[in-house]
Amino acid sequence: MALYLKAAEILEKAEMKQGAVKTLVYDSKFANIKQLFALICETQKFSSVLEEIIESAKLLKHTKIRIHLAKVLVYDLLMGQGLKCGGSWKTLMMKHRSRLQAALARMKVKQKVSSNEGLLPASAQQQLAGNKLPRYVRVNTLKTTVEDTVDYLKREGFSYLGQASRLDDLTLKEKHFVMDQHLPELLVFSPKTDFHDHFLYKAGHIILQDKASCLPAYLLNPPPGCHVIDACAAPGNKSSHLAAIMKNKGKLFAYDLDAKRLATMSTLLLRAGVTCQQLANQDFLKVDPYSPQFKDVEYILLDPSCSGSGMVCLRGDVSSADQEKDQARLASLASFQLRCLNHGLKFPGVKRLVYSTCSIHRQENEEVVTACLQQNPGFRLVPLMAQWPERGLEPLTKCLRASTAKTRTHGFFVALLEKYSEAVEKKQEPAVQISEPEVTPLSPSTCQKRPAASEEESDASETEDKPNPAAEQADCTPGKKKRKRKRKKKKKKKAATVE
């Protein structure tokens, strides 16, 4: 019964906007997190259907149980794999089972559908695609290699199909897998592939992480030996990804305000073999950017608290009564996110900052980035992954978005900001491919001139010996070239005469 009581408690907190479901589940310390999360997600998905069934069967009147507990119990009884409790609760629900089943049957007849999914609102039915998202597995290169992981899985009976080249290649049969099209350290499996009890997962050789969630660290791409901040770090998947990219060399400062989540993160990083981290149970907004310990920080990953609207199992129809509350919450979140962004850009040595959310709302994504750029004219956006299929909303098309339909991931947003002076003074780092400008060939009769130098080249050239401009011009004048050749011939004749 503990499963249903905890699920009902988290459902109620989520509806009261006291936190995201994933966070509430994670913090619950429940013995079987996976089971609890699945029950809550499915109950949320069918929430409006379950309410109608409960109302039609007058379950609350006959049992005196609360609505959230009733929902989880009715879901498992009618749509799940059966009640997992015993005693008086099971006896009570079984007593009303026939009336609940009749209410469900009447709903299907009325709406002319045959499946439970057919009862869902149109928007929820579109989200069912999320249940068919591939299983993404990131290879932890601190402990193994992609090649060794592939070989290990092949020996276990999996079929490796090579690297994906299009979205359709991610539709996989059971026991088949591919290397991701964009991220070479990401392996992709069929949706129901479960690695929670697998040796590679328990040993920290693989990390179960959605593809979209891998983008921030991948795009930030901090080199080994540098200093990096993960501003809102727990539960730690992005931190472990950063450490792998850095090859455990350098320093990774990771902050989170929630002590419990940070403790869990510490365990995760230990399992992943991360050794370059420095964890702090502290509000990132209260970290002093000008402290001497941060003078070498050049890269920041900022994935702040957000609405979670991109998470497939957290989406749902918003009633008109809740719309005003949700808008107020979004405004509050966007204000917090902008403060975090502005704070991150205050670190004196920062070269690049990646900003990401698991939100689909413009208010938390493009609008926050636009406001930040207006307030920080020394920074600009870096164009990201030209081959990525979904861009940021106009005019911020240099950013990336992700979705179940276009990228086969949860909904996500990523923007990469770089210090403008750094961008001007040197070539961009390889987050994007920049085509070289075309050079127009010169005609043979035209004097060849050196192209205009950049500021950096100009400054460097001042320290070198410079040729006389007048001499250069003389060398380029055809008439003077002829006279010069005649003088040389005369000198040769005189030398021959002397001999």
PDB file of C-alpha atoms in Angstrom, residues 95-386:
ATOM      1  CA  LYS A  95     -15.950  -4.673  -3.989  1.00  0.00           C
ATOM      2  CA  HIS A  96     -16.444  -1.770  -6.425  1.00  0.00           C
ATOM      3  CA  ARG A  97     -14.592  -3.342  -9.355  1.00  0.00           C
ATOM      4  CA  SER A  98     -17.664  -4.269 -11.429  1.00  0.00           C
ATOM      5  CA  ARG A  99     -19.171  -0.784 -11.091  1.00  0.00           C
ATOM      6  CA  LEU A 100     -15.850   0.828 -12.139  1.00  0.00           C
ATOM      7  CA  GLN A 101     -15.484  -1.528 -15.109  1.00  0.00           C
ATOM      8  CA  ALA A 102     -19.033  -0.725 -16.218  1.00  0.00           C
ATOM      9  CA  ALA A 103     -18.282   3.016 -16.078  1.00  0.00           C
ATOM     10  CA  LEU A 104     -15.187   2.485 -18.247  1.00  0.00           C
ATOM     11  CA  ALA A 105     -17.139   0.404 -20.753  1.00  0.00           C
ATOM     12  CA  ARG A 106     -19.877   3.058 -21.042  1.00  0.00           C
ATOM     13  CA  MET A 107     -17.255   5.718 -21.783  1.00  0.00           C
ATOM     14  CA  LYS A 108     -15.808   3.627 -24.617  1.00  0.00           C
ATOM     15  CA  VAL A 109     -19.233   2.999 -26.146  1.00  0.00           C
ATOM     16  CA  LYS A 110     -20.149   6.673 -25.891  1.00  0.00           C
ATOM     17  CA  GLN A 111     -16.911   7.828 -27.551  1.00  0.00           C
ATOM     18  CA  LYS A 112     -16.889   4.907 -30.038  1.00  0.00           C
ATOM     19  CA  VAL A 113     -13.410   3.698 -29.146  1.00  0.00           C
ATOM     20  CA  SER A 114     -12.083   0.273 -28.258  1.00  0.00           C
ATOM     21  CA  SER A 115      -8.888   1.082 -26.356  1.00  0.00           C
ATOM     22  CA  ASN A 116      -8.141   2.987 -23.177  1.00  0.00           C
ATOM     23  CA  GLU A 117      -5.851   5.324 -25.152  1.00  0.00           C
ATOM     24  CA  GLY A 118      -8.776   6.230 -27.397  1.00  0.00           C
ATOM     25  CA  LEU A 119     -10.414   7.944 -24.414  1.00  0.00           C
ATOM     26  CA  LEU A 120      -7.577  10.411 -24.039  1.00  0.00           C
ATOM     27  CA  PRO A 121      -7.889  14.027 -25.220  1.00  0.00           C
ATOM     28  CA  ALA A 122      -6.410  14.711 -28.668  1.00  0.00           C
ATOM     29  CA  SER A 123      -3.342  16.446 -27.232  1.00  0.00           C
ATOM     30  CA  ALA A 124      -2.642  13.520 -24.913  1.00  0.00           C
ATOM     31  CA  GLN A 125      -2.956  11.058 -27.794  1.00  0.00           C
ATOM     32  CA  GLN A 126      -0.288  13.000 -29.685  1.00  0.00           C
ATOM     33  CA  GLN A 127       1.938  12.671 -26.660  1.00  0.00           C
ATOM     34  CA  LEU A 128       1.678   8.884 -26.741  1.00  0.00           C
ATOM     35  CA  ALA A 129       4.537   9.072 -29.216  1.00  0.00           C
ATOM     36  CA  GLY A 130       6.643   9.918 -26.194  1.00  0.00           C
ATOM     37  CA  ASN A 131       6.085   6.428 -24.816  1.00  0.00           C
ATOM     38  CA  LYS A 132       7.780   5.154 -27.958  1.00  0.00           C
ATOM     39  CA  LEU A 133      10.882   7.273 -27.566  1.00  0.00           C
ATOM     40  CA  PRO A 134      14.058   5.231 -28.012  1.00  0.00           C
ATOM     41  CA  ARG A 135      16.129   4.215 -25.029  1.00  0.00           C
ATOM     42  CA  TYR A 136      19.255   6.376 -25.115  1.00  0.00           C
ATOM     43  CA  VAL A 137      22.433   5.144 -23.433  1.00  0.00           C
ATOM     44  CA  ARG A 138      25.489   7.382 -23.073  1.00  0.00           C
ATOM     45  CA  VAL A 139      28.796   5.535 -22.893  1.00  0.00           C
ATOM     46  CA  ASN A 140      30.840   6.808 -19.952  1.00  0.00           C
ATOM     47  CA  THR A 141      34.275   7.316 -21.508  1.00  0.00           C
ATOM     48  CA  LEU A 142      35.860   7.756 -18.077  1.00  0.00           C
ATOM     49  CA  LYS A 143      35.474   4.008 -17.597  1.00  0.00           C
ATOM     50  CA  THR A 144      35.222   2.435 -21.028  1.00  0.00           C
ATOM     51  CA  THR A 145      35.040   3.105 -24.763  1.00  0.00           C
ATOM     52  CA  VAL A 146      32.210   2.974 -27.270  1.00  0.00           C
ATOM     53  CA  GLU A 147      33.937   0.118 -29.093  1.00  0.00           C
ATOM     54  CA  ASP A 148      34.282  -2.010 -25.940  1.00  0.00           C
ATOM     55  CA  THR A 149      30.669  -1.325 -24.951  1.00  0.00           C
ATOM     56  CA  VAL A 150      29.401  -2.331 -28.392  1.00  0.00           C
ATOM     57  CA  ASP A 151      31.470  -5.537 -28.288  1.00  0.00           C
ATOM     58  CA  TYR A 152      30.183  -6.386 -24.805  1.00  0.00           C
ATOM     59  CA  LEU A 153      26.555  -5.921 -25.857  1.00  0.00           C
ATOM     60  CA  LYS A 154      27.049  -7.948 -29.039  1.00  0.00           C
ATOM     61  CA  ARG A 155      28.372 -10.838 -26.938  1.00  0.00           C
ATOM     62  CA  GLU A 156      25.170 -10.570 -24.889  1.00  0.00           C
ATOM     63  CA  GLY A 157      23.053 -11.151 -27.977  1.00  0.00           C
ATOM     64  CA  PHE A 158      22.352  -7.584 -29.125  1.00  0.00           C
ATOM     65  CA  SER A 159      22.565  -6.778 -32.847  1.00  0.00           C
ATOM     66  CA  TYR A 160      24.601  -3.674 -33.723  1.00  0.00           C
ATOM     67  CA  LEU A 161      23.406  -1.946 -36.907  1.00  0.00           C
ATOM     68  CA  GLY A 162      26.118   0.738 -37.161  1.00  0.00           C
ATOM     69  CA  GLN A 163      25.620   4.496 -37.029  1.00  0.00           C
ATOM     70  CA  ALA A 164      22.195   5.978 -37.751  1.00  0.00           C
ATOM     71  CA  SER A 165      21.997   8.317 -40.730  1.00  0.00           C
ATOM     72  CA  ARG A 166      18.363   9.461 -40.459  1.00  0.00           C
ATOM     73  CA  LEU A 167      15.555   9.690 -37.911  1.00  0.00           C
ATOM     74  CA  ASP A 168      13.839   6.530 -39.158  1.00  0.00           C
ATOM     75  CA  ASP A 169      16.931   4.512 -38.186  1.00  0.00           C
ATOM     76  CA  LEU A 170      15.959   5.075 -34.546  1.00  0.00           C
ATOM     77  CA  THR A 171      12.884   2.856 -34.971  1.00  0.00           C
ATOM     78  CA  LEU A 172      14.425  -0.347 -33.691  1.00  0.00           C
ATOM     79  CA  LYS A 173      13.388  -3.890 -32.988  1.00  0.00           C
ATOM     80  CA  GLU A 174      14.047  -5.512 -29.637  1.00  0.00           C
ATOM     81  CA  LYS A 175      17.733  -6.400 -29.087  1.00  0.00           C
ATOM     82  CA  HIS A 176      18.810  -4.118 -31.968  1.00  0.00           C
ATOM     83  CA  PHE A 177      20.804  -0.911 -31.430  1.00  0.00           C
ATOM     84  CA  VAL A 178      22.639   1.808 -33.344  1.00  0.00           C
ATOM     85  CA  MET A 179      25.113   4.606 -32.716  1.00  0.00           C
ATOM     86  CA  ASP A 180      23.380   7.981 -32.685  1.00  0.00           C
ATOM     87  CA  GLN A 181      23.456  10.142 -35.800  1.00  0.00           C
ATOM     88  CA  HIS A 182      24.740  13.261 -34.007  1.00  0.00           C
ATOM     89  CA  LEU A 183      26.409  12.192 -30.745  1.00  0.00           C
ATOM     90  CA  PRO A 184      29.040   9.466 -31.252  1.00  0.00           C
ATOM     91  CA  GLU A 185      29.086   8.382 -27.589  1.00  0.00           C
ATOM     92  CA  LEU A 186      25.338   7.758 -27.543  1.00  0.00           C
ATOM     93  CA  LEU A 187      23.835   4.341 -28.285  1.00  0.00           C
ATOM     94  CA  VAL A 188      20.161   3.966 -29.175  1.00  0.00           C
ATOM     95  CA  PHE A 189      17.915   0.990 -28.341  1.00  0.00           C
ATOM     96  CA  SER A 190      14.244   0.078 -28.681  1.00  0.00           C
ATOM     97  CA  PRO A 191      11.927   1.858 -26.212  1.00  0.00           C
ATOM     98  CA  LYS A 192      11.345  -1.008 -23.790  1.00  0.00           C
ATOM     99  CA  THR A 193      15.010  -1.974 -23.389  1.00  0.00           C
ATOM    100  CA  ASP A 194      15.759  -1.865 -19.665  1.00  0.00           C
ATOM    101  CA  PHE A 195      19.284  -1.429 -18.315  1.00  0.00           C
ATOM    102  CA  HIS A 196      18.544  -0.597 -14.680  1.00  0.00           C
ATOM    103  CA  ASP A 197      19.719  -4.026 -13.513  1.00  0.00           C
ATOM    104  CA  HIS A 198      22.468  -4.396 -16.120  1.00  0.00           C
ATOM    105  CA  PHE A 199      26.116  -4.781 -15.094  1.00  0.00           C
ATOM    106  CA  LEU A 200      27.256  -1.885 -17.338  1.00  0.00           C
ATOM    107  CA  TYR A 201      24.794   0.472 -15.649  1.00  0.00           C
ATOM    108  CA  LYS A 202      25.554  -0.625 -12.095  1.00  0.00           C
ATOM    109  CA  ALA A 203      29.293  -0.366 -12.754  1.00  0.00           C
ATOM    110  CA  GLY A 204      28.956   3.169 -14.136  1.00  0.00           C
ATOM    111  CA  HIS A 205      30.068   2.243 -17.653  1.00  0.00           C
ATOM    112  CA  ILE A 206      26.837   3.542 -19.167  1.00  0.00           C
ATOM    113  CA  ILE A 207      24.532   6.430 -18.191  1.00  0.00           C
ATOM    114  CA  LEU A 208      20.803   6.323 -18.970  1.00  0.00           C
ATOM    115  CA  GLN A 209      20.234   9.822 -20.333  1.00  0.00           C
ATOM    116  CA  ASP A 210      17.888  11.245 -22.949  1.00  0.00           C
ATOM    117  CA  LYS A 211      19.620  12.479 -26.095  1.00  0.00           C
ATOM    118  CA  ALA A 212      18.405  16.053 -25.650  1.00  0.00           C
ATOM    119  CA  SER A 213      19.846  16.125 -22.124  1.00  0.00           C
ATOM    120  CA  CYS A 214      23.271  15.236 -23.571  1.00  0.00           C
ATOM    121  CA  LEU A 215      23.347  18.316 -25.813  1.00  0.00           C
ATOM    122  CA  PRO A 216      24.387  21.011 -23.266  1.00  0.00           C
ATOM    123  CA  ALA A 217      27.683  19.387 -22.216  1.00  0.00           C
ATOM    124  CA  TYR A 218      28.400  18.205 -25.772  1.00  0.00           C
ATOM    125  CA  LEU A 219      27.954  21.720 -27.202  1.00  0.00           C
ATOM    126  CA  LEU A 220      29.828  23.468 -24.393  1.00  0.00           C
ATOM    127  CA  ASN A 221      32.737  21.066 -25.087  1.00  0.00           C
ATOM    128  CA  PRO A 222      35.164  22.231 -22.351  1.00  0.00           C
ATOM    129  CA  PRO A 223      38.753  21.121 -23.072  1.00  0.00           C
ATOM    130  CA  PRO A 224      40.700  18.933 -20.588  1.00  0.00           C
ATOM    131  CA  GLY A 225      42.391  20.950 -17.854  1.00  0.00           C
ATOM    132  CA  CYS A 226      39.959  23.877 -17.853  1.00  0.00           C
ATOM    133  CA  HIS A 227      37.739  25.126 -15.010  1.00  0.00           C
ATOM    134  CA  VAL A 228      33.968  24.665 -15.442  1.00  0.00           C
ATOM    135  CA  ILE A 229      30.838  25.486 -13.420  1.00  0.00           C
ATOM    136  CA  ASP A 230      27.676  23.381 -13.474  1.00  0.00           C
ATOM    137  CA  ALA A 231      25.351  25.947 -11.931  1.00  0.00           C
ATOM    138  CA  CYS A 232      22.271  23.833 -11.077  1.00  0.00           C
ATOM    139  CA  ALA A 233      23.870  20.424 -11.121  1.00  0.00           C
ATOM    140  CA  ALA A 234      21.720  17.732  -9.444  1.00  0.00           C
ATOM    141  CA  PRO A 235      20.974  14.952 -10.197  1.00  0.00           C
ATOM    142  CA  GLY A 236      24.354  14.944 -11.975  1.00  0.00           C
ATOM    143  CA  ASN A 237      24.095  13.374 -15.450  1.00  0.00           C
ATOM    144  CA  LYS A 238      25.283  16.556 -17.156  1.00  0.00           C
ATOM    145  CA  SER A 239      28.108  16.915 -14.613  1.00  0.00           C
ATOM    146  CA  SER A 240      29.357  13.404 -15.308  1.00  0.00           C
ATOM    147  CA  HIS A 241      29.160  14.168 -19.041  1.00  0.00           C
ATOM    148  CA  LEU A 242      31.240  17.330 -18.561  1.00  0.00           C
ATOM    149  CA  ALA A 243      33.835  15.378 -16.558  1.00  0.00           C
ATOM    150  CA  ALA A 244      34.063  12.777 -19.336  1.00  0.00           C
ATOM    151  CA  ILE A 245      34.618  15.477 -21.977  1.00  0.00           C
ATOM    152  CA  MET A 246      37.279  17.049 -19.724  1.00  0.00           C
ATOM    153  CA  LYS A 247      38.860  13.584 -19.229  1.00  0.00           C
ATOM    154  CA  ASN A 248      38.728  14.220 -15.464  1.00  0.00           C
ATOM    155  CA  LYS A 249      41.391  16.920 -15.885  1.00  0.00           C
ATOM    156  CA  GLY A 250      40.780  20.428 -14.569  1.00  0.00           C
ATOM    157  CA  LYS A 251      38.136  21.434 -12.060  1.00  0.00           C
ATOM    158  CA  LEU A 252      34.366  21.086 -12.123  1.00  0.00           C
ATOM    159  CA  PHE A 253      32.459  23.267  -9.639  1.00  0.00           C
ATOM    160  CA  ALA A 254      28.922  21.901  -9.173  1.00  0.00           C
ATOM    161  CA  TYR A 255      26.197  23.723  -7.225  1.00  0.00           C
ATOM    162  CA  ASP A 256      22.735  22.774  -6.070  1.00  0.00           C
ATOM    163  CA  LEU A 257      20.484  24.189  -3.384  1.00  0.00           C
ATOM    164  CA  ASP A 258      18.902  20.825  -2.495  1.00  0.00           C
ATOM    165  CA  ALA A 259      21.126  18.904  -0.069  1.00  0.00           C
ATOM    166  CA  LYS A 260      19.361  15.559  -0.647  1.00  0.00           C
ATOM    167  CA  ARG A 261      19.710  15.769  -4.409  1.00  0.00           C
ATOM    168  CA  LEU A 262      23.342  16.785  -4.048  1.00  0.00           C
ATOM    169  CA  ALA A 263      24.038  13.768  -1.838  1.00  0.00           C
ATOM    170  CA  THR A 264      22.463  11.484  -4.443  1.00  0.00           C
ATOM    171  CA  MET A 265      24.516  13.240  -7.109  1.00  0.00           C
ATOM    172  CA  SER A 266      27.706  12.553  -5.158  1.00  0.00           C
ATOM    173  CA  THR A 267      26.907   8.823  -5.232  1.00  0.00           C
ATOM    174  CA  LEU A 268      26.196   8.951  -8.981  1.00  0.00           C
ATOM    175  CA  LEU A 269      29.479  10.744  -9.725  1.00  0.00           C
ATOM    176  CA  LEU A 270      31.397   8.248  -7.603  1.00  0.00           C
ATOM    177  CA  ARG A 271      29.883   5.377  -9.584  1.00  0.00           C
ATOM    178  CA  ALA A 272      30.761   7.164 -12.843  1.00  0.00           C
ATOM    179  CA  GLY A 273      34.408   7.552 -11.807  1.00  0.00           C
ATOM    180  CA  VAL A 274      34.358  11.357 -11.675  1.00  0.00           C
ATOM    181  CA  THR A 275      37.242  12.814  -9.627  1.00  0.00           C
ATOM    182  CA  CYS A 276      37.552  16.445 -10.800  1.00  0.00           C
ATOM    183  CA  GLN A 277      34.368  17.682  -9.111  1.00  0.00           C
ATOM    184  CA  GLN A 278      33.966  20.120  -6.248  1.00  0.00           C
ATOM    185  CA  LEU A 279      30.357  19.934  -4.989  1.00  0.00           C
ATOM    186  CA  ALA A 280      28.705  22.677  -2.956  1.00  0.00           C
ATOM    187  CA  ASN A 281      25.271  22.816  -1.356  1.00  0.00           C
ATOM    188  CA  GLN A 282      24.811  26.464  -2.288  1.00  0.00           C
ATOM    189  CA  ASP A 283      22.563  28.775  -4.280  1.00  0.00           C
ATOM    190  CA  PHE A 284      24.391  29.626  -7.512  1.00  0.00           C
ATOM    191  CA  LEU A 285      23.011  33.166  -7.365  1.00  0.00           C
ATOM    192  CA  LYS A 286      24.913  33.692  -4.107  1.00  0.00           C
ATOM    193  CA  VAL A 287      28.256  32.511  -5.497  1.00  0.00           C
ATOM    194  CA  ASP A 288      30.722  35.429  -5.794  1.00  0.00           C
ATOM    195  CA  PRO A 289      31.899  35.587  -9.438  1.00  0.00           C
ATOM    196  CA  TYR A 290      34.936  37.679  -8.424  1.00  0.00           C
ATOM    197  CA  SER A 291      36.242  35.207  -5.839  1.00  0.00           C
ATOM    198  CA  PRO A 292      39.860  34.210  -6.581  1.00  0.00           C
ATOM    199  CA  GLN A 293      38.905  30.521  -6.825  1.00  0.00           C
ATOM    200  CA  PHE A 294      36.844  31.276  -9.953  1.00  0.00           C
ATOM    201  CA  LYS A 295      39.421  33.407 -11.783  1.00  0.00           C
ATOM    202  CA  ASP A 296      40.140  30.557 -14.204  1.00  0.00           C
ATOM    203  CA  VAL A 297      36.502  29.574 -14.874  1.00  0.00           C
ATOM    204  CA  GLU A 298      35.955  29.776 -18.634  1.00  0.00           C
ATOM    205  CA  TYR A 299      32.928  27.541 -19.214  1.00  0.00           C
ATOM    206  CA  ILE A 300      29.524  27.435 -17.497  1.00  0.00           C
ATOM    207  CA  LEU A 301      26.625  25.024 -17.934  1.00  0.00           C
ATOM    208  CA  LEU A 302      23.322  26.483 -16.762  1.00  0.00           C
ATOM    209  CA  ASP A 303      20.277  24.207 -16.695  1.00  0.00           C
ATOM    210  CA  PRO A 304      18.054  25.992 -14.152  1.00  0.00           C
ATOM    211  CA  SER A 305      14.705  24.995 -12.688  1.00  0.00           C
ATOM    212  CA  CYS A 306      11.972  25.188 -15.320  1.00  0.00           C
ATOM    213  CA  SER A 307       8.373  24.176 -15.923  1.00  0.00           C
ATOM    214  CA  GLY A 308       9.381  20.708 -17.174  1.00  0.00           C
ATOM    215  CA  SER A 309       6.815  21.070 -19.956  1.00  0.00           C
ATOM    216  CA  GLY A 310       9.099  19.218 -22.370  1.00  0.00           C
ATOM    217  CA  MET A 311       9.047  16.037 -20.311  1.00  0.00           C
ATOM    218  CA  VAL A 312       6.599  13.763 -22.102  1.00  0.00           C
ATOM    219  CA  CYS A 313       4.949  12.268 -19.036  1.00  0.00           C
ATOM    220  CA  LEU A 314       4.448  15.689 -17.432  1.00  0.00           C
ATOM    221  CA  ARG A 315       2.446  17.238 -20.256  1.00  0.00           C
ATOM    222  CA  GLY A 316      -1.300  17.491 -20.105  1.00  0.00           C
ATOM    223  CA  ASP A 317      -4.279  19.620 -20.909  1.00  0.00           C
ATOM    224  CA  VAL A 318      -4.376  22.812 -18.874  1.00  0.00           C
ATOM    225  CA  SER A 319      -7.805  23.830 -17.714  1.00  0.00           C
ATOM    226  CA  SER A 320      -8.830  27.450 -18.161  1.00  0.00           C
ATOM    227  CA  ALA A 321      -8.939  27.814 -14.382  1.00  0.00           C
ATOM    228  CA  ASP A 322      -5.250  26.882 -14.167  1.00  0.00           C
ATOM    229  CA  GLN A 323      -4.047  28.961 -17.102  1.00  0.00           C
ATOM    230  CA  GLU A 324      -3.717  32.167 -15.094  1.00  0.00           C
ATOM    231  CA  LYS A 325      -1.750  30.366 -12.358  1.00  0.00           C
ATOM    232  CA  ASP A 326       0.491  28.722 -14.940  1.00  0.00           C
ATOM    233  CA  GLN A 327       1.214  32.047 -16.640  1.00  0.00           C
ATOM    234  CA  ALA A 328       2.178  33.558 -13.292  1.00  0.00           C
ATOM    235  CA  ARG A 329       4.418  30.565 -12.581  1.00  0.00           C
ATOM    236  CA  LEU A 330       6.069  30.834 -16.015  1.00  0.00           C
ATOM    237  CA  ALA A 331       6.719  34.543 -15.452  1.00  0.00           C
ATOM    238  CA  SER A 332       8.317  33.754 -12.087  1.00  0.00           C
ATOM    239  CA  LEU A 333      10.455  30.971 -13.583  1.00  0.00           C
ATOM    240  CA  ALA A 334      11.566  33.162 -16.506  1.00  0.00           C
ATOM    241  CA  SER A 335      12.602  35.916 -14.086  1.00  0.00           C
ATOM    242  CA  PHE A 336      14.662  33.412 -12.075  1.00  0.00           C
ATOM    243  CA  GLN A 337      16.241  31.957 -15.224  1.00  0.00           C
ATOM    244  CA  LEU A 338      17.246  35.406 -16.469  1.00  0.00           C
ATOM    245  CA  ARG A 339      18.844  36.235 -13.105  1.00  0.00           C
ATOM    246  CA  CYS A 340      20.845  33.008 -13.307  1.00  0.00           C
ATOM    247  CA  LEU A 341      21.973  33.784 -16.855  1.00  0.00           C
ATOM    248  CA  ASN A 342      23.025  37.328 -16.002  1.00  0.00           C
ATOM    249  CA  HIS A 343      24.859  36.050 -12.929  1.00  0.00           C
ATOM    250  CA  GLY A 344      26.734  33.441 -14.946  1.00  0.00           C
ATOM    251  CA  LEU A 345      27.989  36.052 -17.392  1.00  0.00           C
ATOM    252  CA  LYS A 346      29.513  38.075 -14.542  1.00  0.00           C
ATOM    253  CA  PHE A 347      32.381  35.602 -14.080  1.00  0.00           C
ATOM    254  CA  PRO A 348      35.360  37.583 -15.433  1.00  0.00           C
ATOM    255  CA  GLY A 349      37.032  34.742 -17.323  1.00  0.00           C
ATOM    256  CA  VAL A 350      33.953  33.102 -18.806  1.00  0.00           C
ATOM    257  CA  LYS A 351      34.276  32.440 -22.535  1.00  0.00           C
ATOM    258  CA  ARG A 352      31.180  30.347 -23.152  1.00  0.00           C
ATOM    259  CA  LEU A 353      27.945  29.599 -21.324  1.00  0.00           C
ATOM    260  CA  VAL A 354      25.398  27.028 -22.423  1.00  0.00           C
ATOM    261  CA  TYR A 355      21.795  27.608 -21.330  1.00  0.00           C
ATOM    262  CA  SER A 356      19.255  24.782 -21.490  1.00  0.00           C
ATOM    263  CA  THR A 357      15.777  23.892 -20.264  1.00  0.00           C
ATOM    264  CA  CYS A 358      13.428  20.921 -20.606  1.00  0.00           C
ATOM    265  CA  SER A 359      10.664  23.407 -21.426  1.00  0.00           C
ATOM    266  CA  ILE A 360       8.731  24.008 -24.641  1.00  0.00           C
ATOM    267  CA  HIS A 361       7.639  27.538 -23.690  1.00  0.00           C
ATOM    268  CA  ARG A 362       9.073  30.538 -25.565  1.00  0.00           C
ATOM    269  CA  GLN A 363       8.812  32.497 -22.311  1.00  0.00           C
ATOM    270  CA  GLU A 364      11.462  30.301 -20.650  1.00  0.00           C
ATOM    271  CA  ASN A 365      13.617  29.886 -23.746  1.00  0.00           C
ATOM    272  CA  GLU A 366      13.943  32.444 -26.545  1.00  0.00           C
ATOM    273  CA  GLU A 367      12.538  35.313 -24.485  1.00  0.00           C
ATOM    274  CA  VAL A 368      14.982  34.715 -21.629  1.00  0.00           C
ATOM    275  CA  VAL A 369      17.946  34.527 -24.020  1.00  0.00           C
ATOM    276  CA  THR A 370      16.835  37.649 -25.899  1.00  0.00           C
ATOM    277  CA  ALA A 371      16.546  39.645 -22.664  1.00  0.00           C
ATOM    278  CA  CYS A 372      19.947  38.395 -21.526  1.00  0.00           C
ATOM    279  CA  LEU A 373      21.659  39.417 -24.771  1.00  0.00           C
ATOM    280  CA  GLN A 374      20.111  42.870 -24.555  1.00  0.00           C
ATOM    281  CA  GLN A 375      21.464  43.273 -21.029  1.00  0.00           C
ATOM    282  CA  ASN A 376      24.883  41.792 -21.894  1.00  0.00           C
ATOM    283  CA  PRO A 377      26.020  43.299 -25.224  1.00  0.00           C
ATOM    284  CA  GLY A 378      29.478  41.750 -24.777  1.00  0.00           C
ATOM    285  CA  PHE A 379      28.037  38.294 -25.555  1.00  0.00           C
ATOM    286  CA  ARG A 380      26.490  36.765 -28.646  1.00  0.00           C
ATOM    287  CA  LEU A 381      24.913  33.497 -29.760  1.00  0.00           C
ATOM    288  CA  VAL A 382      26.952  30.746 -31.379  1.00  0.00           C
ATOM    289  CA  PRO A 383      25.205  28.984 -34.295  1.00  0.00           C
ATOM    290  CA  LEU A 384      24.787  25.316 -33.359  1.00  0.00           C
ATOM    291  CA  MET A 385      24.785  22.076 -35.371  1.00  0.00           C
ATOM    292  CA  ALA A 386      23.590  23.115 -38.826  1.00  0.00           C
TER     293      ALA A 386
END
